[in-house]
XYZ file of C-alpha atoms in Angstrom:
748
model
C 119.365 180.396 95.447
C 116.786 180.857 92.586
C 115.857 184.374 92.144
C 118.350 184.986 89.640
C 116.539 182.623 87.085
C 113.203 183.634 88.071
C 113.485 186.662 85.483
C 115.630 184.819 83.167
C 112.696 182.058 83.094
C 109.887 184.963 81.968
C 112.313 186.126 79.830
C 112.976 182.932 78.087
C 109.165 182.059 78.242
C 108.007 185.659 76.776
C 110.129 184.772 73.835
C 108.734 181.199 73.549
C 105.210 182.342 73.336
C 103.383 181.580 70.134
C 103.361 185.092 69.503
C 107.145 184.764 68.652
C 107.260 183.543 64.721
C 110.485 181.526 66.035
C 108.768 178.875 68.026
C 107.366 178.189 65.238
C 110.540 177.707 62.823
C 113.659 177.455 64.933
C 116.750 177.447 63.720
C 119.457 175.769 65.211
C 122.343 176.271 63.580
C 126.027 177.677 63.582
C 126.487 179.959 60.413
C 129.470 181.353 58.939
C 130.346 183.989 56.586
C 133.865 185.079 55.185
C 133.895 188.678 54.121
C 135.885 190.521 51.696
C 138.186 192.319 54.687
C 139.206 188.312 55.815
C 137.396 188.357 58.942
C 135.017 185.032 59.272
C 131.867 186.162 61.123
C 130.676 183.031 63.168
C 127.027 183.256 64.241
C 125.294 181.185 66.816
C 121.652 180.812 66.149
C 119.047 178.761 68.555
C 115.988 180.769 69.249
C 114.961 182.400 72.014
C 118.690 182.784 73.690
C 121.165 180.794 71.326
C 121.592 178.608 74.214
C 124.230 176.463 73.790
C 123.003 172.822 72.703
C 124.702 169.809 71.712
C 125.023 170.600 68.121
C 125.447 174.353 68.861
C 128.968 173.434 70.243
C 129.181 170.794 67.211
C 128.976 173.459 65.162
C 130.816 175.758 66.703
C 134.296 173.428 66.403
C 133.420 172.526 63.135
C 132.937 176.456 61.707
C 135.927 177.360 63.862
C 138.370 174.289 62.342
C 137.253 175.457 59.043
C 138.047 179.366 59.519
C 141.738 178.269 60.868
C 142.021 176.395 58.108
C 140.969 178.529 55.509
C 143.890 180.687 54.014
C 141.205 183.530 53.006
C 140.607 183.769 56.810
C 142.785 186.667 58.814
C 140.685 186.534 62.052
C 137.459 185.634 63.381
C 134.004 187.151 65.060
C 132.050 185.102 67.009
C 128.358 186.415 67.949
C 124.522 185.554 68.451
C 121.976 185.725 66.103
C 118.738 188.440 66.928
C 120.531 190.517 69.608
C 121.542 187.532 71.775
C 125.483 185.950 72.627
C 124.059 183.517 74.114
C 122.262 182.819 77.384
C 124.435 179.548 78.006
C 124.563 175.898 78.414
C 121.064 173.665 77.674
C 120.422 172.729 80.660
C 118.298 169.794 79.499
C 121.339 168.046 79.173
C 121.775 168.146 82.894
C 118.412 166.441 83.166
C 119.202 163.566 80.860
C 122.230 163.301 83.191
C 120.542 162.860 86.425
C 117.603 160.581 84.683
C 120.575 158.253 83.363
C 123.214 158.614 86.274
C 125.419 159.028 83.148
C 127.830 161.525 83.145
C 128.767 160.778 79.263
C 126.158 162.969 78.125
C 128.182 166.000 79.217
C 130.595 167.525 76.411
C 134.026 168.494 76.445
C 133.681 171.803 76.047
C 136.113 173.586 78.142
C 139.378 171.834 77.094
C 138.414 171.050 73.467
C 136.484 173.788 72.377
C 136.982 176.798 74.866
C 140.833 176.413 75.510
C 142.225 173.998 72.717
C 139.726 175.447 69.884
C 139.128 179.372 70.858
C 141.621 180.835 73.007
C 145.048 178.618 71.537
C 143.821 179.882 68.007
C 146.384 180.670 65.669
C 143.615 183.594 64.512
C 142.246 185.785 66.677
C 138.753 185.658 68.015
C 136.534 188.749 69.079
C 133.557 188.241 71.178
C 130.390 190.184 69.683
C 128.347 190.406 72.490
C 124.814 191.896 72.618
C 121.768 191.334 74.743
C 122.931 188.739 77.422
C 126.068 186.381 77.660
C 125.461 184.049 80.411
C 126.797 181.105 81.730
C 128.545 179.155 79.018
C 127.838 182.451 76.798
C 130.292 184.259 78.654
C 133.213 181.419 79.420
C 132.550 181.401 75.473
C 133.595 185.297 75.299
C 136.294 184.740 77.339
C 138.175 182.222 75.747
C 138.240 184.908 72.516
C 141.045 187.201 72.125
C 138.939 190.460 72.956
C 135.283 191.527 73.896
C 133.418 194.479 72.541
C 129.866 194.841 73.616
C 126.505 196.782 73.217
C 125.385 198.785 76.230
C 123.423 196.787 79.002
C 124.101 193.663 77.884
C 123.814 190.784 81.036
C 127.348 189.227 82.107
C 127.253 186.481 84.357
C 127.901 183.122 85.359
C 125.002 181.967 87.190
C 125.731 178.188 87.292
C 125.888 177.876 91.233
C 122.050 178.590 91.248
C 122.080 175.416 89.823
C 123.809 173.573 91.963
C 126.833 173.378 90.130
C 129.436 175.654 89.187
C 130.968 177.180 85.698
C 132.384 174.373 84.235
C 133.712 175.890 81.029
C 136.655 177.350 82.124
C 134.408 180.822 84.064
C 136.534 179.847 87.752
C 139.844 180.908 85.858
C 139.465 183.621 83.572
C 136.796 185.457 85.205
C 139.362 185.965 88.271
C 141.451 186.986 85.616
C 139.887 189.303 83.280
C 137.806 191.144 86.661
C 140.101 190.568 89.286
C 139.645 187.504 92.322
C 137.030 189.699 94.675
C 134.596 190.891 92.349
C 134.943 187.721 90.051
C 134.291 185.334 93.330
C 130.961 187.514 94.099
C 129.720 187.035 90.969
C 130.014 183.732 91.343
C 129.029 183.073 94.429
C 125.745 185.202 93.828
C 124.960 183.965 90.563
C 123.979 187.876 89.640
C 125.205 189.838 86.346
C 126.484 192.960 85.836
C 126.095 194.824 82.971
C 128.866 195.574 80.435
C 129.149 199.210 81.438
C 130.701 197.834 84.892
C 132.230 194.904 83.007
C 134.313 197.484 80.832
C 135.444 199.366 83.821
C 136.340 196.392 85.188
C 138.264 195.183 82.256
C 136.342 192.166 81.069
C 134.944 193.860 78.089
C 137.369 195.808 75.886
C 135.097 198.401 74.130
C 131.105 199.296 74.658
C 129.873 199.975 71.023
C 125.714 201.233 69.651
C 124.409 197.873 68.515
C 124.222 199.202 64.667
C 128.225 199.171 65.002
C 129.098 195.967 66.939
C 129.801 193.999 64.402
C 131.979 196.811 62.367
C 134.302 197.591 65.279
C 134.593 193.950 66.100
C 135.579 192.891 62.752
C 138.247 195.907 63.121
C 139.551 195.341 66.357
C 140.003 191.270 65.258
C 142.122 192.379 62.235
C 143.786 194.457 64.428
C 144.733 191.955 66.628
C 146.205 189.870 63.710
C 148.025 192.825 62.301
C 149.829 193.366 65.936
C 148.048 197.092 66.177
C 146.343 195.538 69.452
C 147.269 193.511 72.072
C 146.665 189.108 71.333
C 144.924 188.381 75.342
C 144.839 185.064 76.676
C 142.602 185.190 79.387
C 143.997 182.358 81.251
C 147.874 182.715 80.891
C 146.687 186.389 82.313
C 147.686 187.156 86.899
C 148.239 190.856 86.526
C 144.768 190.957 88.162
C 145.172 188.362 90.549
C 147.603 189.827 93.137
C 149.851 188.102 95.302
C 149.642 184.724 96.395
C 148.946 185.484 100.185
C 146.703 188.251 98.765
C 143.930 185.677 96.994
C 144.405 183.017 99.687
C 143.081 186.338 102.086
C 140.702 186.888 99.620
C 139.789 183.584 99.564
C 139.770 182.465 103.207
C 137.062 185.433 103.740
C 134.697 184.340 100.786
C 134.906 180.606 102.622
C 133.524 182.217 105.782
C 130.960 183.652 104.182
C 129.833 180.674 102.319
C 130.014 178.806 105.816
C 127.589 181.416 107.123
C 124.924 181.824 104.200
C 125.338 178.197 102.517
C 125.946 175.944 104.706
C 124.071 173.038 102.640
C 124.984 173.728 99.414
C 127.782 171.728 98.451
C 129.000 173.678 95.112
C 130.006 176.791 96.664
C 133.051 175.905 98.561
C 133.783 173.450 95.623
C 134.235 176.326 93.266
C 136.471 178.276 95.777
C 138.809 174.990 95.376
C 138.976 175.216 92.291
C 139.955 178.885 91.777
C 142.349 178.457 94.692
C 143.968 175.704 92.072
C 144.349 177.785 89.582
C 146.083 180.653 91.899
C 148.358 178.117 93.320
C 149.171 175.861 90.038
C 148.314 177.545 86.885
C 145.557 178.111 84.619
C 145.182 175.038 82.810
C 145.631 172.962 86.305
C 142.595 175.227 87.395
C 140.833 173.946 84.153
C 141.500 170.355 84.568
C 140.398 170.497 87.986
C 137.313 172.864 87.053
C 135.931 169.948 84.915
C 136.124 166.932 87.358
C 134.855 168.872 89.907
C 131.906 170.406 87.719
C 131.148 166.483 86.849
C 131.320 165.408 90.450
C 128.256 168.391 91.622
C 126.511 167.640 88.118
C 125.593 164.097 89.945
C 124.869 165.842 93.484
C 121.302 166.027 95.303
C 121.945 169.828 95.162
C 122.016 169.814 91.582
C 119.353 167.328 91.010
C 117.076 169.574 93.133
C 117.853 172.914 92.007
C 117.706 171.732 87.897
C 114.346 170.156 89.237
C 113.144 173.441 90.538
C 114.268 175.241 87.571
C 112.053 173.127 85.326
C 109.187 172.704 87.668
C 108.458 176.409 87.735
C 107.947 176.737 84.068
C 105.606 173.755 84.149
C 103.309 175.270 86.391
C 102.304 177.601 83.394
C 100.612 174.657 81.650
C 97.305 173.808 83.140
C 95.830 171.062 80.984
C 92.215 172.305 79.579
C 92.779 175.808 80.597
C 96.175 177.029 78.529
C 95.735 174.425 76.022
C 92.315 175.392 74.772
C 92.354 178.280 72.570
C 91.508 180.865 75.463
C 93.271 184.493 75.666
C 93.678 186.233 79.141
C 90.725 188.979 79.538
C 92.649 192.424 80.371
C 92.069 193.159 84.167
C 92.585 196.897 84.592
C 90.656 197.586 87.989
C 90.185 195.381 90.931
C 88.565 195.871 94.232
C 90.461 194.270 97.316
C 87.819 193.954 100.561
C 89.591 194.267 103.830
C 92.709 196.740 104.625
C 94.447 194.348 107.261
C 97.949 192.724 107.065
C 96.736 190.456 103.817
C 94.559 192.977 101.904
C 96.524 195.987 102.236
C 99.629 193.730 100.787
C 97.744 192.402 97.980
C 96.593 195.882 97.027
C 100.401 196.598 97.341
C 101.329 194.058 94.879
C 98.388 195.200 92.304
C 99.290 198.328 92.097
C 102.988 197.425 91.786
C 102.005 195.783 88.901
C 100.111 198.529 87.475
C 96.873 197.794 88.481
C 93.945 199.978 89.975
C 92.739 199.490 92.919
C 89.702 200.059 94.974
C 90.398 199.236 98.640
C 87.273 198.469 100.801
C 86.577 198.572 104.659
C 83.876 198.935 106.827
C 84.843 202.489 108.371
C 87.205 204.941 107.917
C 89.748 204.646 111.145
C 89.950 200.891 109.141
C 90.351 202.319 105.935
C 92.995 205.218 106.892
C 95.238 202.121 108.476
C 94.753 199.972 104.989
C 96.174 202.744 103.150
C 98.638 203.985 105.543
C 99.831 200.305 105.528
C 100.163 200.691 101.821
C 102.232 203.541 101.756
C 104.353 201.914 104.482
C 104.823 198.767 101.678
C 105.701 201.258 98.828
C 107.978 203.523 100.677
C 109.663 200.426 102.123
C 110.609 199.101 98.751
C 112.063 202.540 98.070
C 114.157 202.815 101.389
C 115.635 199.116 100.505
C 116.200 200.409 96.736
C 114.112 197.846 95.668
C 111.912 200.827 93.763
C 112.503 204.245 92.286
C 110.761 207.166 94.109
C 109.441 208.415 91.127
C 107.677 204.546 90.767
C 106.200 204.428 94.313
C 104.160 207.946 93.554
C 102.973 205.917 90.313
C 101.882 203.099 92.281
C 99.919 205.037 95.103
C 98.399 207.358 92.955
C 96.215 203.991 91.521
C 94.484 203.341 94.848
C 91.177 204.730 96.210
C 89.691 203.921 99.510
C 85.940 203.652 99.705
C 83.258 202.709 102.488
C 80.309 201.160 99.764
C 80.271 199.454 96.549
C 79.710 202.151 94.879
C 83.123 201.724 92.886
C 82.525 198.555 92.312
C 80.416 198.849 88.839
C 83.417 198.793 86.637
C 85.774 196.324 88.192
C 86.763 193.164 86.427
C 87.841 191.347 89.562
C 87.380 191.324 93.518
C 89.636 189.681 95.957
C 87.780 189.378 99.447
C 90.314 189.475 102.373
C 88.554 189.573 105.258
C 88.774 187.816 108.857
C 88.581 183.669 108.100
C 84.625 183.888 108.857
C 82.217 181.678 106.988
C 79.328 183.693 107.517
C 80.997 186.817 106.466
C 82.412 185.568 103.534
C 79.246 184.486 102.595
C 77.604 187.770 103.103
C 80.322 189.813 101.336
C 79.834 187.255 98.064
C 76.197 187.710 98.375
C 76.605 191.330 97.893
C 79.463 191.790 95.178
C 77.317 189.512 92.879
C 74.782 191.815 92.421
C 77.095 195.129 92.543
C 79.761 193.988 90.203
C 79.558 193.563 86.350
C 78.993 190.152 85.352
C 82.317 189.450 83.950
C 83.933 190.208 87.125
C 85.806 187.646 88.997
C 84.653 186.757 92.414
C 88.072 185.692 94.589
C 88.713 184.962 98.082
C 91.632 185.053 100.035
C 90.983 182.398 102.541
C 93.613 180.395 103.496
C 91.799 177.578 104.503
C 87.973 177.879 104.424
C 86.684 175.296 101.706
C 85.640 177.444 98.471
C 82.067 175.808 98.093
C 81.098 176.981 101.053
C 82.453 180.710 100.499
C 80.088 181.054 97.135
C 76.901 178.894 98.509
C 74.743 181.570 98.420
C 75.794 182.968 94.781
C 74.582 181.943 91.472
C 77.723 182.954 89.629
C 79.382 179.595 90.927
C 81.653 179.797 87.434
C 83.130 183.186 88.891
C 84.366 182.092 91.995
C 88.261 181.210 92.934
C 91.058 181.299 95.046
C 93.507 183.912 95.186
C 95.575 182.699 97.905
C 98.661 185.004 98.542
C 101.605 184.242 101.287
C 102.222 186.958 104.045
C 103.917 189.471 103.412
C 101.568 189.304 100.072
C 103.746 192.449 98.473
C 106.452 190.109 98.637
C 106.034 186.411 98.891
C 106.305 184.831 95.320
C 103.655 182.174 95.441
C 99.848 182.884 94.526
C 97.955 179.856 94.976
C 95.297 179.829 92.416
C 91.987 177.562 94.037
C 89.422 176.082 91.086
C 86.096 174.955 92.093
C 84.398 172.151 90.006
C 82.489 174.878 88.617
C 85.481 177.603 88.133
C 85.573 178.743 84.785
C 88.968 178.084 82.658
C 88.799 181.711 81.616
C 88.459 182.675 85.483
C 91.485 180.698 86.039
C 93.242 181.910 83.181
C 92.901 185.787 84.033
C 93.932 185.140 87.892
C 97.050 183.414 86.259
C 97.782 186.961 84.136
C 97.357 188.903 86.859
C 99.682 186.477 88.646
C 101.985 187.184 86.164
C 101.731 191.063 85.997
C 102.314 191.525 89.333
C 105.605 188.954 89.461
C 103.893 185.931 91.472
C 104.264 182.461 90.305
C 100.620 181.510 90.016
C 100.248 177.156 91.072
C 96.476 176.359 90.065
C 94.949 173.733 92.527
C 91.978 172.164 93.723
C 89.770 172.885 96.545
C 89.973 171.119 99.790
C 90.516 172.502 103.363
C 94.051 174.495 102.984
C 94.141 173.904 99.518
C 97.884 172.212 98.587
C 100.247 174.059 100.378
C 98.675 174.854 104.524
C 96.858 171.326 103.763
C 100.561 169.570 102.979
C 102.410 171.681 105.504
C 99.180 171.433 108.721
C 101.424 168.055 109.940
C 104.371 170.748 110.200
C 103.558 172.348 113.327
C 100.838 169.064 115.069
C 104.685 167.509 114.602
C 106.477 169.447 116.516
C 103.555 169.749 119.053
C 103.828 166.107 119.234
C 107.850 166.314 120.021
C 106.845 168.816 122.741
C 104.649 166.190 124.096
C 107.237 163.379 123.784
C 109.894 165.512 125.830
C 112.134 166.885 123.621
C 113.753 170.066 123.910
C 111.415 172.795 121.594
C 114.656 175.036 120.772
C 116.822 171.242 119.561
C 113.725 171.490 117.184
C 114.160 174.819 116.261
C 117.622 174.752 115.326
C 117.821 171.543 113.478
C 114.844 172.546 111.545
C 116.366 176.063 110.448
C 119.548 173.886 109.685
C 117.908 171.789 107.399
C 116.844 174.892 105.628
C 113.960 176.254 106.555
C 114.455 179.977 107.266
C 112.475 179.254 110.947
C 111.507 175.914 113.138
C 107.608 175.706 113.777
C 107.757 177.236 116.887
C 109.422 180.415 116.093
C 106.967 180.331 113.029
C 104.191 179.748 115.263
C 105.303 182.849 117.211
C 105.356 185.050 114.006
C 101.843 183.573 112.729
C 99.984 184.732 115.940
C 98.402 182.312 118.204
C 94.992 183.382 116.964
C 95.903 182.028 113.581
C 96.992 178.809 115.106
C 93.640 178.674 116.870
C 91.464 179.415 113.735
C 93.592 177.290 111.288
C 93.382 174.203 113.795
C 90.220 174.125 114.081
C 89.740 173.727 110.616
C 91.890 171.477 109.661
C 90.795 169.095 113.727
C 87.477 169.332 111.521
C 88.484 168.579 108.436
C 91.048 165.551 108.842
C 89.954 164.481 112.884
C 91.944 160.884 111.878
C 94.989 162.707 111.766
C 94.849 165.997 113.947
C 96.758 166.135 117.121
C 95.233 168.025 120.241
C 97.650 169.553 122.104
C 96.983 172.593 124.981
C 100.146 174.307 124.252
C 98.572 177.606 121.884
C 95.813 177.746 125.002
C 97.987 177.515 127.506
C 100.321 180.092 126.051
C 97.271 182.585 125.392
C 96.176 181.942 129.140
C 99.387 182.884 130.209
C 99.410 186.442 128.499
C 101.576 184.989 125.497
C 100.714 186.214 121.874
C 104.528 185.437 120.288
C 106.127 188.170 118.234
C 102.639 190.696 118.534
C 103.198 191.303 121.680
C 106.914 190.454 122.257
C 106.573 187.524 124.166
C 106.092 183.614 123.026
C 108.298 180.668 123.057
C 110.976 183.375 122.327
C 111.119 186.667 123.513
C 111.246 189.650 120.814
C 113.059 192.752 121.618
C 113.474 195.485 118.541
C 116.190 195.202 116.799
C 117.544 192.203 118.182
C 117.428 188.862 117.217
C 114.753 186.540 119.194
C 115.875 184.561 122.254
C 114.480 181.375 123.547
C 112.535 182.127 126.603
C 113.470 179.528 129.035
C 109.967 180.797 131.742
C 108.513 178.927 128.722
C 109.479 175.643 130.191
C 106.727 175.994 132.775
C 104.056 176.278 130.431
C 105.344 173.592 128.287
C 105.507 171.179 131.657
C 101.679 171.802 132.256
C 100.736 170.859 128.209
C 103.363 167.873 128.922
C 101.190 166.508 132.347
C 97.298 167.187 130.165
C 98.173 165.121 127.618
C 100.878 162.431 128.648
C 102.244 160.686 126.193
C 105.490 159.763 127.117
C 106.637 156.480 127.122
C 107.097 155.472 131.007
C 106.233 159.010 131.651
C 110.258 159.842 130.504
C 111.243 162.123 127.833
C 112.195 159.898 124.675
C 115.625 159.739 123.337
C 116.060 160.839 119.700
C 118.821 161.784 117.009
C 119.190 164.950 115.435
C 118.281 163.398 112.097
C 115.057 161.351 113.974
C 113.601 165.110 115.152
C 113.780 166.699 111.305
C 112.270 163.221 109.808
C 109.744 163.718 112.896
C 108.900 166.847 111.939
C 109.122 166.217 107.919
C 108.277 162.835 107.560
C 104.062 163.944 108.271
C 104.451 166.315 105.686
C 105.634 164.028 102.668
C 102.804 161.833 103.883
C 100.170 164.604 103.746
C 101.390 165.582 100.319
C 101.156 161.929 99.083
C 97.432 162.160 100.031
C 97.226 165.967 97.901
C 98.613 163.995 94.885
C 96.606 161.225 95.533
C 93.452 163.270 95.616
C 94.433 165.488 92.287
C 94.946 168.500 94.535
C 97.588 169.847 92.414
C 98.171 169.117 88.425
C 101.027 166.977 88.872
C 103.554 166.374 91.404
C 106.261 168.957 90.816
C 103.848 171.917 91.189
C 103.460 171.089 95.085
C 107.188 171.164 95.136
C 107.509 174.761 93.720
C 104.807 175.591 95.973
C 106.599 175.075 99.057
C 109.464 176.295 97.882
C 107.797 179.556 97.239
C 104.852 179.139 99.488
C 106.504 177.725 102.791
C 110.275 178.548 101.949
C 110.723 174.591 101.732
C 115.117 174.647 100.944
C 114.966 174.764 96.729
C 118.470 172.860 96.816
C 116.432 170.015 98.020
C 114.354 170.277 94.826
C 110.304 170.771 97.321
C 108.789 168.245 99.525
C 108.125 165.594 96.760
C 111.092 165.327 94.904
C 112.863 165.417 98.728
C 110.574 162.650 99.709
C 111.843 160.456 96.451
C 115.763 161.250 97.697
C 115.031 160.037 100.832
C 113.119 157.202 99.809
C 109.416 156.105 100.233
C 110.185 152.755 101.674
C 112.319 154.495 104.669
C 109.965 157.310 105.243
C 106.913 154.720 105.221
C 108.913 152.383 107.864
C 109.419 155.464 110.157
C 105.720 156.332 110.060
C 104.306 153.205 111.010
C 107.008 152.664 113.493
C 106.408 156.033 115.335
C 102.418 155.107 114.528
C 102.520 152.303 116.575
C 105.063 153.444 119.429
C 103.470 157.125 119.622
C 100.285 158.417 118.119
C 98.111 157.559 114.848
C 99.106 161.601 113.634
C 102.035 159.319 112.014
C 99.816 156.572 110.492
C 101.632 157.171 106.870
C 98.977 157.738 103.862
C 97.831 154.688 101.532
C 99.684 156.449 98.514
C 102.416 156.319 99.905
C 102.063 152.955 101.646
C 101.411 151.631 98.002
C 104.986 153.681 96.328
C 106.871 152.515 98.995
C 105.763 148.235 98.438
C 105.460 148.875 94.893
C 109.012 150.683 94.815
C 107.205 153.606 92.416
C 108.624 157.234 92.949
C 106.157 159.091 94.957
C 106.763 162.125 91.879
C 105.420 159.546 89.351
C 101.888 160.023 87.613
C 99.358 157.790 89.156
C 97.435 155.732 86.366
C 94.903 154.720 88.935
C 93.933 158.392 90.456
C 90.848 159.880 90.540
C 90.718 162.869 88.216
C 92.688 165.710 88.949
C 90.709 168.309 90.956
C 93.193 170.721 89.353
C 92.440 169.880 85.796
C 88.661 170.203 86.277
């Protein structure tokens, strides 16, 4: 659900950079200018996207009242400043509502402004749309009597991706202008359309060149006033709705889709309820119900979680003593990737798609050809899925060059080592690249768990050593975990952050420790599942419940997907680093011994056949029983009885506890960074706000009490962290900044 907002965030941030003079002198106003033709031009100005902040909404009411009163005004044109109509309602207001629980912070826009002031105005109003009209911006435009647009303007209602729904009448007017099926699709998916499609479907009345937009809009408004063009009030239209039985069938099908695709999110069904109300009882009744339901949704946990993640994604670009000390990122034009396996080829793919030249190094021709072939398959796969044009694919593939030595490394700006998790091998490579690469070159490793101080132990250029931890598949997964040591320079961090943005990743800067932020936080995830296995809980029930909670797959299927070699290697790292809270299960060794290796060979906890979904393999139960005999922790030798909720909590509460340790040790700059990382790196459901935010919603007291009970009953693995204990006893949110915490390793 967060996917639509990510490009919008990038767009907003690019406009609010220090290069933009509007950032220095933002002009927040609604201006009105009455021309000699008798048309009042009302202009929204709130850089960068003309958000409908409270002062803007008040200004609109004031200017429309004035234009309606004045005898010299025959008609009105509404537009936005600087080539953008409006990016929608200012969602900072949602934050204020969430912080206070007070719904009165929300203004009455739907009835008072859009319906009474605009749609029922005694003078015709035309919206002149350029750039974008999103959310409340499009809803205001739909309240006008006609819409004239410039080419390629974005039109959309993305509110459901923030846990709410259109609240300024959009649920009623969009179906009446577009038709019910398309309107429902636009709202449920939060995907915008372009003005060209809007014109075909009836949302836009005319498309004109940008330079003619105001001239044509003014004339259109006068034509309505003088009865040469129809005066259309969208809310009163029914011609595109179809018969009641047809409409109900469309809504019924949409409900079934929502049940399958968005099972844990109330806003989708609520949106359909409100649309149906308007069809059955009329548009105005629908508007009134929309206001009521919108106000309920704003206070839902889903809205709180999604709004939190929206703002948290913006915060990751602010790193103290890196982004605030006047440094500028250096250009990175050429990157060497060492290792062409799954991760190396994925990283190389991401780089060439970002128009960065790549040198791929391997140890022999066979491995090198395999790596190049994988990169080509990655790129062509994007073309097949229509995510990339053929010409762009060819250009990207021309940017990669395969080598077997360091001859091409003399002018690289960055090296990313992506070989197997072997400390001596990584140390050898770092010693070699320090000699072969220019002195400004950043020396990065893609290790997922190994301490960076070990990797760069034998070289002099400690300030250039950095972790560039991608998540698999690297060209698709959006997170880039940037790992710094105490010696990594701010310049190296800033440069890697810039590369991350170029290749369309969300870079989160973290401190150095075993597993860093994401894998460290989630290492108890599999361990908790193994404990439940040893306590006699059905593993397929566990996976089903975790999937129902909102993760894409349960811990056992995830282990199948990653492969057991990874599980063994990573397990050893964590067992060495955190022996006090590691549960050692023989299950993976027994699976390997029985010839199973998960998805890699089609047989693990599940059976994998090409073209079909994974099927639980009940023959695995005999292996599980053997593991239970070897490590017997069942109380009285009998399987425990647990509720569905307890299973989810026994898997995820230890993860929250480990997140608390990560916060306490200053591994992340702020708690919300860990929320973003958990959503983008581990696919923790965005509508739950991330792992720390969810922990706060559940409550530190309940999490602490549960873990303490299980640690006494089953295993020390569940022993709650000191940080969690303190927060629970003092009633302080887990996400609250720590006043006594040691200096942040992510800030150093």
